[in-house]
CSV table of N, CA and C in Angstrom, one decimal:
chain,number,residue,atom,x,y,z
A,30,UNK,N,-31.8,-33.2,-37.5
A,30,UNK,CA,-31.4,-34.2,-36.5
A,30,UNK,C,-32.2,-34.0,-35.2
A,31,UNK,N,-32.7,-35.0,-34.7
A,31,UNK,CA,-33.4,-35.1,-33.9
A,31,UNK,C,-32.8,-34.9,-32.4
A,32,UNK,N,-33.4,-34.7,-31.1
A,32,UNK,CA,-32.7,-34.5,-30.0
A,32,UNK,C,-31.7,-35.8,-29.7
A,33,UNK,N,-32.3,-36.4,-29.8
A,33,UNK,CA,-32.2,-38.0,-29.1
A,33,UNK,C,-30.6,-38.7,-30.6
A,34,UNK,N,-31.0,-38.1,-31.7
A,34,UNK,CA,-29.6,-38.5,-32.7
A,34,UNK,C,-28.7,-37.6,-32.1
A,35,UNK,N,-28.6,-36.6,-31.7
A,35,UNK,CA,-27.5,-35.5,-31.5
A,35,UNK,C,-26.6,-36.2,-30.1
A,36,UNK,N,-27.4,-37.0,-29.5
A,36,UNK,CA,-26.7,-38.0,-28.3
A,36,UNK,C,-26.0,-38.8,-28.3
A,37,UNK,N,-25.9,-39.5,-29.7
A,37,UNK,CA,-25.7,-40.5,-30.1
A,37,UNK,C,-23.9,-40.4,-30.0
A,38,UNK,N,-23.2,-39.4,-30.1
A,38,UNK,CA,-21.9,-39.6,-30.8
A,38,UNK,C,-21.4,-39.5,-28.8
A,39,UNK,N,-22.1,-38.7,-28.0
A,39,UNK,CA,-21.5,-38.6,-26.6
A,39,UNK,C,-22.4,-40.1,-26.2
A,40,UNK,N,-23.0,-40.3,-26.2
A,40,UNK,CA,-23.5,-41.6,-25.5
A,40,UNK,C,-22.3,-42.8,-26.4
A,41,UNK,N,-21.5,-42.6,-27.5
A,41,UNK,CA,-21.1,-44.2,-27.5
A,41,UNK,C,-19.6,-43.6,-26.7
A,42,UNK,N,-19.0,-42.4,-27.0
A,42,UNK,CA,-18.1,-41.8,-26.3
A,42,UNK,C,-17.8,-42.7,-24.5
A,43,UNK,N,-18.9,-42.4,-24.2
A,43,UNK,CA,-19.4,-42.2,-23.0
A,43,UNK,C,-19.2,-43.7,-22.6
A,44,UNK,N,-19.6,-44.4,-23.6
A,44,UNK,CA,-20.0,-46.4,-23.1
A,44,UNK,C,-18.5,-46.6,-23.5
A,45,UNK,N,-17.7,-46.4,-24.5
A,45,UNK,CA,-16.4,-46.7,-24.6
A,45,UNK,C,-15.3,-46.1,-23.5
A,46,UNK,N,-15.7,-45.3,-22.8
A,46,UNK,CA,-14.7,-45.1,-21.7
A,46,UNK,C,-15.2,-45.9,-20.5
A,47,UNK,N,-16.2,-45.9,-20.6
A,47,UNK,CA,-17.0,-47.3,-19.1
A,47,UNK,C,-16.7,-48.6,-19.6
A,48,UNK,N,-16.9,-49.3,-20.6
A,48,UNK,CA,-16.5,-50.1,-21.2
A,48,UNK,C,-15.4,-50.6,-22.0
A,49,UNK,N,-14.1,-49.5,-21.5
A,49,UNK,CA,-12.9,-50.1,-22.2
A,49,UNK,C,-12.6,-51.4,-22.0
A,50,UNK,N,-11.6,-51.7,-23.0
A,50,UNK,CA,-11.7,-53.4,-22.4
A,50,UNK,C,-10.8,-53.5,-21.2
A,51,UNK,N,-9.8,-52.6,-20.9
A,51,UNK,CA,-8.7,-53.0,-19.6
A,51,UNK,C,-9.7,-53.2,-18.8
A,52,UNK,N,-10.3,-52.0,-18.2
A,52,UNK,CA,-11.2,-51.6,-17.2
A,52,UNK,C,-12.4,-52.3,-17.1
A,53,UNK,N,-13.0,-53.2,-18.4
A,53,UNK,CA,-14.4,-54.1,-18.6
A,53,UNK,C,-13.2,-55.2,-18.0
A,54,UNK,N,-12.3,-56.0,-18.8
A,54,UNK,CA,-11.7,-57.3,-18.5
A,54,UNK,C,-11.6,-57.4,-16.9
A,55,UNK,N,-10.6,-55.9,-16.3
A,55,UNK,CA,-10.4,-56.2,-15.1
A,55,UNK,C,-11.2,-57.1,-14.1
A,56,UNK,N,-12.8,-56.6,-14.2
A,56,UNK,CA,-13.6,-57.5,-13.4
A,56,UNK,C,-14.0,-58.9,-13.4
A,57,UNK,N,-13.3,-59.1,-15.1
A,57,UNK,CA,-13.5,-60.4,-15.5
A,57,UNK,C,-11.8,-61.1,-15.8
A,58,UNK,N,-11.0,-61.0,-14.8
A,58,UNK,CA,-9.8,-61.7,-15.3
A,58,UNK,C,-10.0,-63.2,-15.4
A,59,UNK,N,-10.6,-63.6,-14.6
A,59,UNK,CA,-10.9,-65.0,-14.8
A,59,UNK,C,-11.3,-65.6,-16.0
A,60,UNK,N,-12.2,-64.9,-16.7
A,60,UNK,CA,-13.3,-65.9,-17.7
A,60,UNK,C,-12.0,-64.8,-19.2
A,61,UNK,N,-11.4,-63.9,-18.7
A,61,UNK,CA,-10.6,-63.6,-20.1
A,61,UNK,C,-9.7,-64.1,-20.2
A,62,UNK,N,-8.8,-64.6,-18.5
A,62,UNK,CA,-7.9,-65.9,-19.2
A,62,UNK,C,-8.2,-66.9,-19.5
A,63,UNK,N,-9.5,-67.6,-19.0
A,63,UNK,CA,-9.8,-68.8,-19.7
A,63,UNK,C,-10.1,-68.2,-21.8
A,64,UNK,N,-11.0,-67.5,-22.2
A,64,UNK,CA,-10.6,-67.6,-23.1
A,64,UNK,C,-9.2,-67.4,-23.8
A,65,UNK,N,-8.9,-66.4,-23.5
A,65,UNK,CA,-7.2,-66.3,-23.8
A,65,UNK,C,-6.7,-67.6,-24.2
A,66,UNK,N,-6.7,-68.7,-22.7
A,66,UNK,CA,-6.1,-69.8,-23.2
A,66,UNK,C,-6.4,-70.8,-24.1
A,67,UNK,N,-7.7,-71.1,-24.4
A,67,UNK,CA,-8.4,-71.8,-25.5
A,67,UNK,C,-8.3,-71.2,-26.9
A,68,UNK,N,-8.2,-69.9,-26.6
A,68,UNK,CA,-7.9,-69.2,-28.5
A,68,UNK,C,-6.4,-69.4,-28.5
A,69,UNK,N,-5.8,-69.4,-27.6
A,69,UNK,CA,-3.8,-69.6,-27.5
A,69,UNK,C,-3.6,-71.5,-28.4
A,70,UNK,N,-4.9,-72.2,-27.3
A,70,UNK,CA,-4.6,-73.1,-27.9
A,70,UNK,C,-4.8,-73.4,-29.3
A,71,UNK,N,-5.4,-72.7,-29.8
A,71,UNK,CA,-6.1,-73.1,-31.3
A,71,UNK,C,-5.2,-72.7,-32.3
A,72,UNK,N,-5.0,-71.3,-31.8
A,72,UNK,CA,-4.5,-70.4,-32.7
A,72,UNK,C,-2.6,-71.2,-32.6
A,73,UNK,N,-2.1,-71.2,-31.4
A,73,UNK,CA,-0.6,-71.8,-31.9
A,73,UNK,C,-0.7,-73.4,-31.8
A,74,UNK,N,-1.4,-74.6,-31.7
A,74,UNK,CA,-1.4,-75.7,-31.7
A,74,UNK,C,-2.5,-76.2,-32.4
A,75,UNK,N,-3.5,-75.3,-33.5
A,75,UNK,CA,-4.2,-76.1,-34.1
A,75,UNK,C,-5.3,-76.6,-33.8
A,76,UNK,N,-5.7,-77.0,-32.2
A,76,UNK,CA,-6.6,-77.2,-31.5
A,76,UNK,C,-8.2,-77.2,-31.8
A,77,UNK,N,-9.1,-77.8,-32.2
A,77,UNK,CA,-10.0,-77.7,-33.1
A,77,UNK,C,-11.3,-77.3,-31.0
A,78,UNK,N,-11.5,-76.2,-30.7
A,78,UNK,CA,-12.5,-75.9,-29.7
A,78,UNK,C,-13.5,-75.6,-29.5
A,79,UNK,N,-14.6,-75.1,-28.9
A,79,UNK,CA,-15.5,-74.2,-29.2
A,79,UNK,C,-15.7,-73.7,-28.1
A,80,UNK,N,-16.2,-72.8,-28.1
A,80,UNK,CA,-16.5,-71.6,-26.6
A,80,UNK,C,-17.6,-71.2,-26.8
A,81,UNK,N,-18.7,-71.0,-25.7
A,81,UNK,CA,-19.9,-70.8,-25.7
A,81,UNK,C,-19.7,-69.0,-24.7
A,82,UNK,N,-20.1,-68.1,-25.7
A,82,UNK,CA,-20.0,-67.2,-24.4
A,82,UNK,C,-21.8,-66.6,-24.3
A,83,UNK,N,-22.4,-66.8,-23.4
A,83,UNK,CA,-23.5,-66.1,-22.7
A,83,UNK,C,-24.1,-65.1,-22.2
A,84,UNK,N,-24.8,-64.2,-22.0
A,84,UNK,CA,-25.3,-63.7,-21.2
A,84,UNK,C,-26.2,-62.3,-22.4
A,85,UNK,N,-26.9,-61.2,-21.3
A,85,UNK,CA,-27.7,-60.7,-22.0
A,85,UNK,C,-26.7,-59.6,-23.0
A,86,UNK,N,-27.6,-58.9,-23.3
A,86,UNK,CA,-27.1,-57.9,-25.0
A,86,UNK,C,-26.9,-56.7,-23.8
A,87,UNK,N,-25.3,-56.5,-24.4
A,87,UNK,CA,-24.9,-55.3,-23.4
A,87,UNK,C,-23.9,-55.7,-22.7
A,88,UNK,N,-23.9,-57.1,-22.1
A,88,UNK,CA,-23.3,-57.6,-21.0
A,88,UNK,C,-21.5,-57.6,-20.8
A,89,UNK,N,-21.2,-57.5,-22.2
A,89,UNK,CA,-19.3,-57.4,-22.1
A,89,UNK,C,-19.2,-58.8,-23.2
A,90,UNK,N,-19.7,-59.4,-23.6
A,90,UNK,CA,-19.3,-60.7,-24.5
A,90,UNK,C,-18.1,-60.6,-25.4
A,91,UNK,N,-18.9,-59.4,-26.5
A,91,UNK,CA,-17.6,-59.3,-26.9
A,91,UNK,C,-16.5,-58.9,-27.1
A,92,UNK,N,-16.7,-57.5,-25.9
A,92,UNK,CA,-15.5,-57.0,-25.2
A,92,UNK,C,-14.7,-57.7,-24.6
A,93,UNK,N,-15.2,-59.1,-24.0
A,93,UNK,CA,-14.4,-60.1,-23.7
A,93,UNK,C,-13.2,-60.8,-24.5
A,94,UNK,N,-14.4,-60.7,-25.9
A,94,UNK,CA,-13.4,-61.6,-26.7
A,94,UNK,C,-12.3,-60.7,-27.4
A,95,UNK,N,-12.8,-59.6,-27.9
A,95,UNK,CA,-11.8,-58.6,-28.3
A,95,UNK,C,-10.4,-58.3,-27.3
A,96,UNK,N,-11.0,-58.4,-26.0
A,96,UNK,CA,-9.7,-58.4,-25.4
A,96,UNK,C,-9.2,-59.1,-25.7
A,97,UNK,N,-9.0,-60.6,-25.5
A,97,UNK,CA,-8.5,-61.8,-25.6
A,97,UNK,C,-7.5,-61.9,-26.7
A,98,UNK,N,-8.5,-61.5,-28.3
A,98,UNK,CA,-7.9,-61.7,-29.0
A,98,UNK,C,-6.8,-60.2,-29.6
A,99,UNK,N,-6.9,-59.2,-28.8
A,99,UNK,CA,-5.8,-58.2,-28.9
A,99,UNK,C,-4.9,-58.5,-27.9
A,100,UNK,N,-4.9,-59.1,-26.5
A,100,UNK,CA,-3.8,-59.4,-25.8
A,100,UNK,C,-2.9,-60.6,-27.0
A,101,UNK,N,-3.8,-61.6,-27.2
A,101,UNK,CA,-2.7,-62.1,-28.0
A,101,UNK,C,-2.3,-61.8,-29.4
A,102,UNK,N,-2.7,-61.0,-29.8
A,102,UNK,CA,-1.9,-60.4,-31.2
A,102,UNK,C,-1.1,-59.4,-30.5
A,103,UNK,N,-0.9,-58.8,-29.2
A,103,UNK,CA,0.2,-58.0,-28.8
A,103,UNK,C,1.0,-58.9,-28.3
A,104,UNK,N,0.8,-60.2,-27.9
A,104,UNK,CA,2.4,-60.8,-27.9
A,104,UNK,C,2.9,-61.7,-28.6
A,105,UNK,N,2.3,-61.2,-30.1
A,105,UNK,CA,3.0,-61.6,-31.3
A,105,UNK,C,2.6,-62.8,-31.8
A,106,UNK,N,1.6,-63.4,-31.5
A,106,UNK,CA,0.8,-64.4,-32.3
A,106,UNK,C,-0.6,-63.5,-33.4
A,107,UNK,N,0.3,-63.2,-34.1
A,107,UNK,CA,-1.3,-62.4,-34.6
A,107,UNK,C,-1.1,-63.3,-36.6
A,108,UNK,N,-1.0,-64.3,-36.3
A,108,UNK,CA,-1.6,-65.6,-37.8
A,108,UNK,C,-2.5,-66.0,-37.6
A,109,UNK,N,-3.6,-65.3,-37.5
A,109,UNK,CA,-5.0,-66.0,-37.5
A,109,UNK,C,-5.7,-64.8,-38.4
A,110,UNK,N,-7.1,-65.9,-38.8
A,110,UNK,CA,-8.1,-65.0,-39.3
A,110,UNK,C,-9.4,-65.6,-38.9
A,111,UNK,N,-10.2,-63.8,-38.5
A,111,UNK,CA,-11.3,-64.0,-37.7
A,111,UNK,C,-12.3,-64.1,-38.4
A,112,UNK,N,-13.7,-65.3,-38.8
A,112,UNK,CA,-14.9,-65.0,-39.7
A,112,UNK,C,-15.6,-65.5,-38.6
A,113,UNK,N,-16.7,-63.9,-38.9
A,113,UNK,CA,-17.7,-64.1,-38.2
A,113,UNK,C,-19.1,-64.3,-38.8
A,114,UNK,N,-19.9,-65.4,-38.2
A,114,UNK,CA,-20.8,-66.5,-38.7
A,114,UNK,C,-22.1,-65.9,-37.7
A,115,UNK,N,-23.3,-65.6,-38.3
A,115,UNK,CA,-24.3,-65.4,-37.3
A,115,UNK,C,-25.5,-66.6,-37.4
A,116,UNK,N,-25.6,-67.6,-36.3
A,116,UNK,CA,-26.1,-68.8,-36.7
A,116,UNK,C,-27.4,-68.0,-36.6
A,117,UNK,N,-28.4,-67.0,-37.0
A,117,UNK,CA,-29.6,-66.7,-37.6
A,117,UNK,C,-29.3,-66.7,-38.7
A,118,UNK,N,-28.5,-66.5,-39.3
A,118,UNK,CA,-28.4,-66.3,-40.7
A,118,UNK,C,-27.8,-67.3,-41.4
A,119,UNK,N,-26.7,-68.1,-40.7
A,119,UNK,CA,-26.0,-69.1,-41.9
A,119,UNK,C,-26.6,-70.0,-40.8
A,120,UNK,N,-27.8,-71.0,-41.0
A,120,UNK,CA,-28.4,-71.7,-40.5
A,120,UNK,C,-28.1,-72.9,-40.8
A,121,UNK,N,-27.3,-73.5,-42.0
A,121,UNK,CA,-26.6,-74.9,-42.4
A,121,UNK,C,-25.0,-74.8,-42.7
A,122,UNK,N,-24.8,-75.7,-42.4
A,122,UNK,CA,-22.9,-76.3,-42.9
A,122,UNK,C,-23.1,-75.3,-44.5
A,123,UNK,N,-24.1,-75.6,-45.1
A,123,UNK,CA,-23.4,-75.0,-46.7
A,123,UNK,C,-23.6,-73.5,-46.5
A,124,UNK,N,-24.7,-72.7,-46.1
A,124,UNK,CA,-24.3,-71.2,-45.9
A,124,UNK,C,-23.2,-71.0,-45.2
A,125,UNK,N,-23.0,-71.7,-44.3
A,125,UNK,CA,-21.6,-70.8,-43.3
A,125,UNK,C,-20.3,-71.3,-44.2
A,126,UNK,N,-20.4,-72.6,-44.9
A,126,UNK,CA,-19.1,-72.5,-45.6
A,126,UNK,C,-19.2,-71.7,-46.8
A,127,UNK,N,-20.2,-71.0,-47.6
A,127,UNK,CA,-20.4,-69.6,-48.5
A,127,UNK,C,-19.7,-68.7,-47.8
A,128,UNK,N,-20.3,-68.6,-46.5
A,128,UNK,CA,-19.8,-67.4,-45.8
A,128,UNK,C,-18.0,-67.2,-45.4
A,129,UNK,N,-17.6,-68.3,-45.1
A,129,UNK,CA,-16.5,-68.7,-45.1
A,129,UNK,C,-15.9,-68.7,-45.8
A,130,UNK,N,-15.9,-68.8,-47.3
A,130,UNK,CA,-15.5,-68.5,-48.5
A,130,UNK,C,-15.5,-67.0,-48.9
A,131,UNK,N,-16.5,-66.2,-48.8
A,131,UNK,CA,-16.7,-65.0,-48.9
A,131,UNK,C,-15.8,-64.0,-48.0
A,132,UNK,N,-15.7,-64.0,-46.8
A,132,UNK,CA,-14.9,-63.2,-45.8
A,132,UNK,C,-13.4,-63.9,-46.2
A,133,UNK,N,-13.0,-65.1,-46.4
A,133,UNK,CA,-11.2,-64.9,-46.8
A,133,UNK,C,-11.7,-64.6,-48.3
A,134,UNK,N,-12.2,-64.4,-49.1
A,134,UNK,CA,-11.6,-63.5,-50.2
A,134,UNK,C,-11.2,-64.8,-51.1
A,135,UNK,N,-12.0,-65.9,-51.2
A,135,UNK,CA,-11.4,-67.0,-52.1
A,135,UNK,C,-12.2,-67.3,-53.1
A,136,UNK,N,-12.0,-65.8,-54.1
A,136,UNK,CA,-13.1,-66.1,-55.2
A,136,UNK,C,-13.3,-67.2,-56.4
A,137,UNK,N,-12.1,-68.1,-56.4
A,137,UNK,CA,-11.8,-69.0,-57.1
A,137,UNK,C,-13.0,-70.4,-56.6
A,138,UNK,N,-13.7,-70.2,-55.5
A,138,UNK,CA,-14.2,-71.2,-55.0
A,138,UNK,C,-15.2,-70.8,-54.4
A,139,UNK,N,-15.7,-69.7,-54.7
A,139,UNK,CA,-16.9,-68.7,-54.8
A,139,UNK,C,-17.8,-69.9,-56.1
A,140,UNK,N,-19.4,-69.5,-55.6
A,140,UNK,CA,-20.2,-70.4,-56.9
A,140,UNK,C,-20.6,-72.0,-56.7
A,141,UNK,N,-20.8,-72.8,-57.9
A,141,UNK,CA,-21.1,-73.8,-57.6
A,141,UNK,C,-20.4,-74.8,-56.8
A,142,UNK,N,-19.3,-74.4,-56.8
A,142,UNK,CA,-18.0,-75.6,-55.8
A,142,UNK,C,-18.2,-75.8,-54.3
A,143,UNK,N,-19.4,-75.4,-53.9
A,143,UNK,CA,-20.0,-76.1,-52.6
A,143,UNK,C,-20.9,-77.2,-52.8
A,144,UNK,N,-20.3,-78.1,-52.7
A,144,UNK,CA,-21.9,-78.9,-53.2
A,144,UNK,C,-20.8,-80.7,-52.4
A,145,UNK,N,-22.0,-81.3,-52.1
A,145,UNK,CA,-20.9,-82.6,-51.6
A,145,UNK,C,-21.2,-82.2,-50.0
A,146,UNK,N,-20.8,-83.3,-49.0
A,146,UNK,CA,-20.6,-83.2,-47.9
A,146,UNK,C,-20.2,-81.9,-47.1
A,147,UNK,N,-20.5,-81.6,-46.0
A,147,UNK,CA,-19.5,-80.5,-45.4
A,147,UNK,C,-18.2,-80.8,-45.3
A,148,UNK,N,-17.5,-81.9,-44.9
A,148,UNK,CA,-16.5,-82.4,-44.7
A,148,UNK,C,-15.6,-82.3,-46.1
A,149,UNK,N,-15.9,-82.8,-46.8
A,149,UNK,CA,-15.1,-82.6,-48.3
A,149,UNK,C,-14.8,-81.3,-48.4
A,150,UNK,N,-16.5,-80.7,-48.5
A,150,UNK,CA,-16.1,-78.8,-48.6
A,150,UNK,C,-15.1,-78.1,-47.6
A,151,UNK,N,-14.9,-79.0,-46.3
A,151,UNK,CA,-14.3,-78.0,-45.5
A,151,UNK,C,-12.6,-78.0,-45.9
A,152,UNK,N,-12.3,-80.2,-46.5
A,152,UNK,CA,-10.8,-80.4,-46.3
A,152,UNK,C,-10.6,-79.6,-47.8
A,153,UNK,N,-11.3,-79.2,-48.7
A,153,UNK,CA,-10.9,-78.5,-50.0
A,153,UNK,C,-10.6,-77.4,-49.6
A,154,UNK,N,-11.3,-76.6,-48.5
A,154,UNK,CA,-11.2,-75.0,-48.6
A,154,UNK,C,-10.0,-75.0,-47.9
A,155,UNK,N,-9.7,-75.9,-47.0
A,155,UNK,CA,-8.6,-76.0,-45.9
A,155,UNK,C,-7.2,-76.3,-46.9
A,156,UNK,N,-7.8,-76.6,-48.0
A,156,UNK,CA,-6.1,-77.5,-48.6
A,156,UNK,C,-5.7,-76.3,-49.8
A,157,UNK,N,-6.7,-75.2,-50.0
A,157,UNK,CA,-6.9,-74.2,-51.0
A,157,UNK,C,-6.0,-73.0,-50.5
């Protein structure tokens, strides 16, 4: 093991106590209740949204969102399920609904049963 791997376990140590989320959010109460409230709205009223979050690699993004979405499964909305989609990779409606299929675990509709509009594919997987 090299000098620089043997760093590795105190350097993430190290970024997770600078970067916890109380202490990351604190600076950002603002932009964590705005999301807060847009995932509140989705998640208990259905709310169809989207949220753009920004900035460079490192920056808190998704420490932001992890807060967000552990503040609200600690006050008892925790019925949701999270799939995450990386638009390099699922670059059309039919990969990301593979992918979507794949992460809930809906092997029955795994295979050729994508095929047809996105919209069809999406009210099937939604009524499944």
């Amino acid at each position: 093991m090299s000098k620089s791997q043997s760093f590795l376990p105190w350097r993430k140590k190290l970024k997770e106590k600078i970067m916890s989320s109380t202490m990351f959010c604190g600076r950002f109460i603002k932009e964590c209740d705005q999301l807060k409230y847009v995932l509140e709205r989705t998640i208990k009223h259905g709310e169809s949204d989207s949220v753009l979050l920004i900035g460079f690699k490192g920056s808190g993004k998704t420490t932001i969102l992890n807060h967000s979405l552990n503040t609200i499964r600690q006050s008892g909305h925790d019925d949701f399920i999270i799939v995450n989609l990386n638009g390099l990779i699922h670059t059309d409606d039919g990969l990301a609904l593979k992918e979507i299929i794949c992460q809930l675990h809906l092997k029955e509709l795994e295979g050729d049963r994508v095929a047809g509009s996105f919209s069809d594919n999406l009210l099937f997987l939604l009524q499944s």
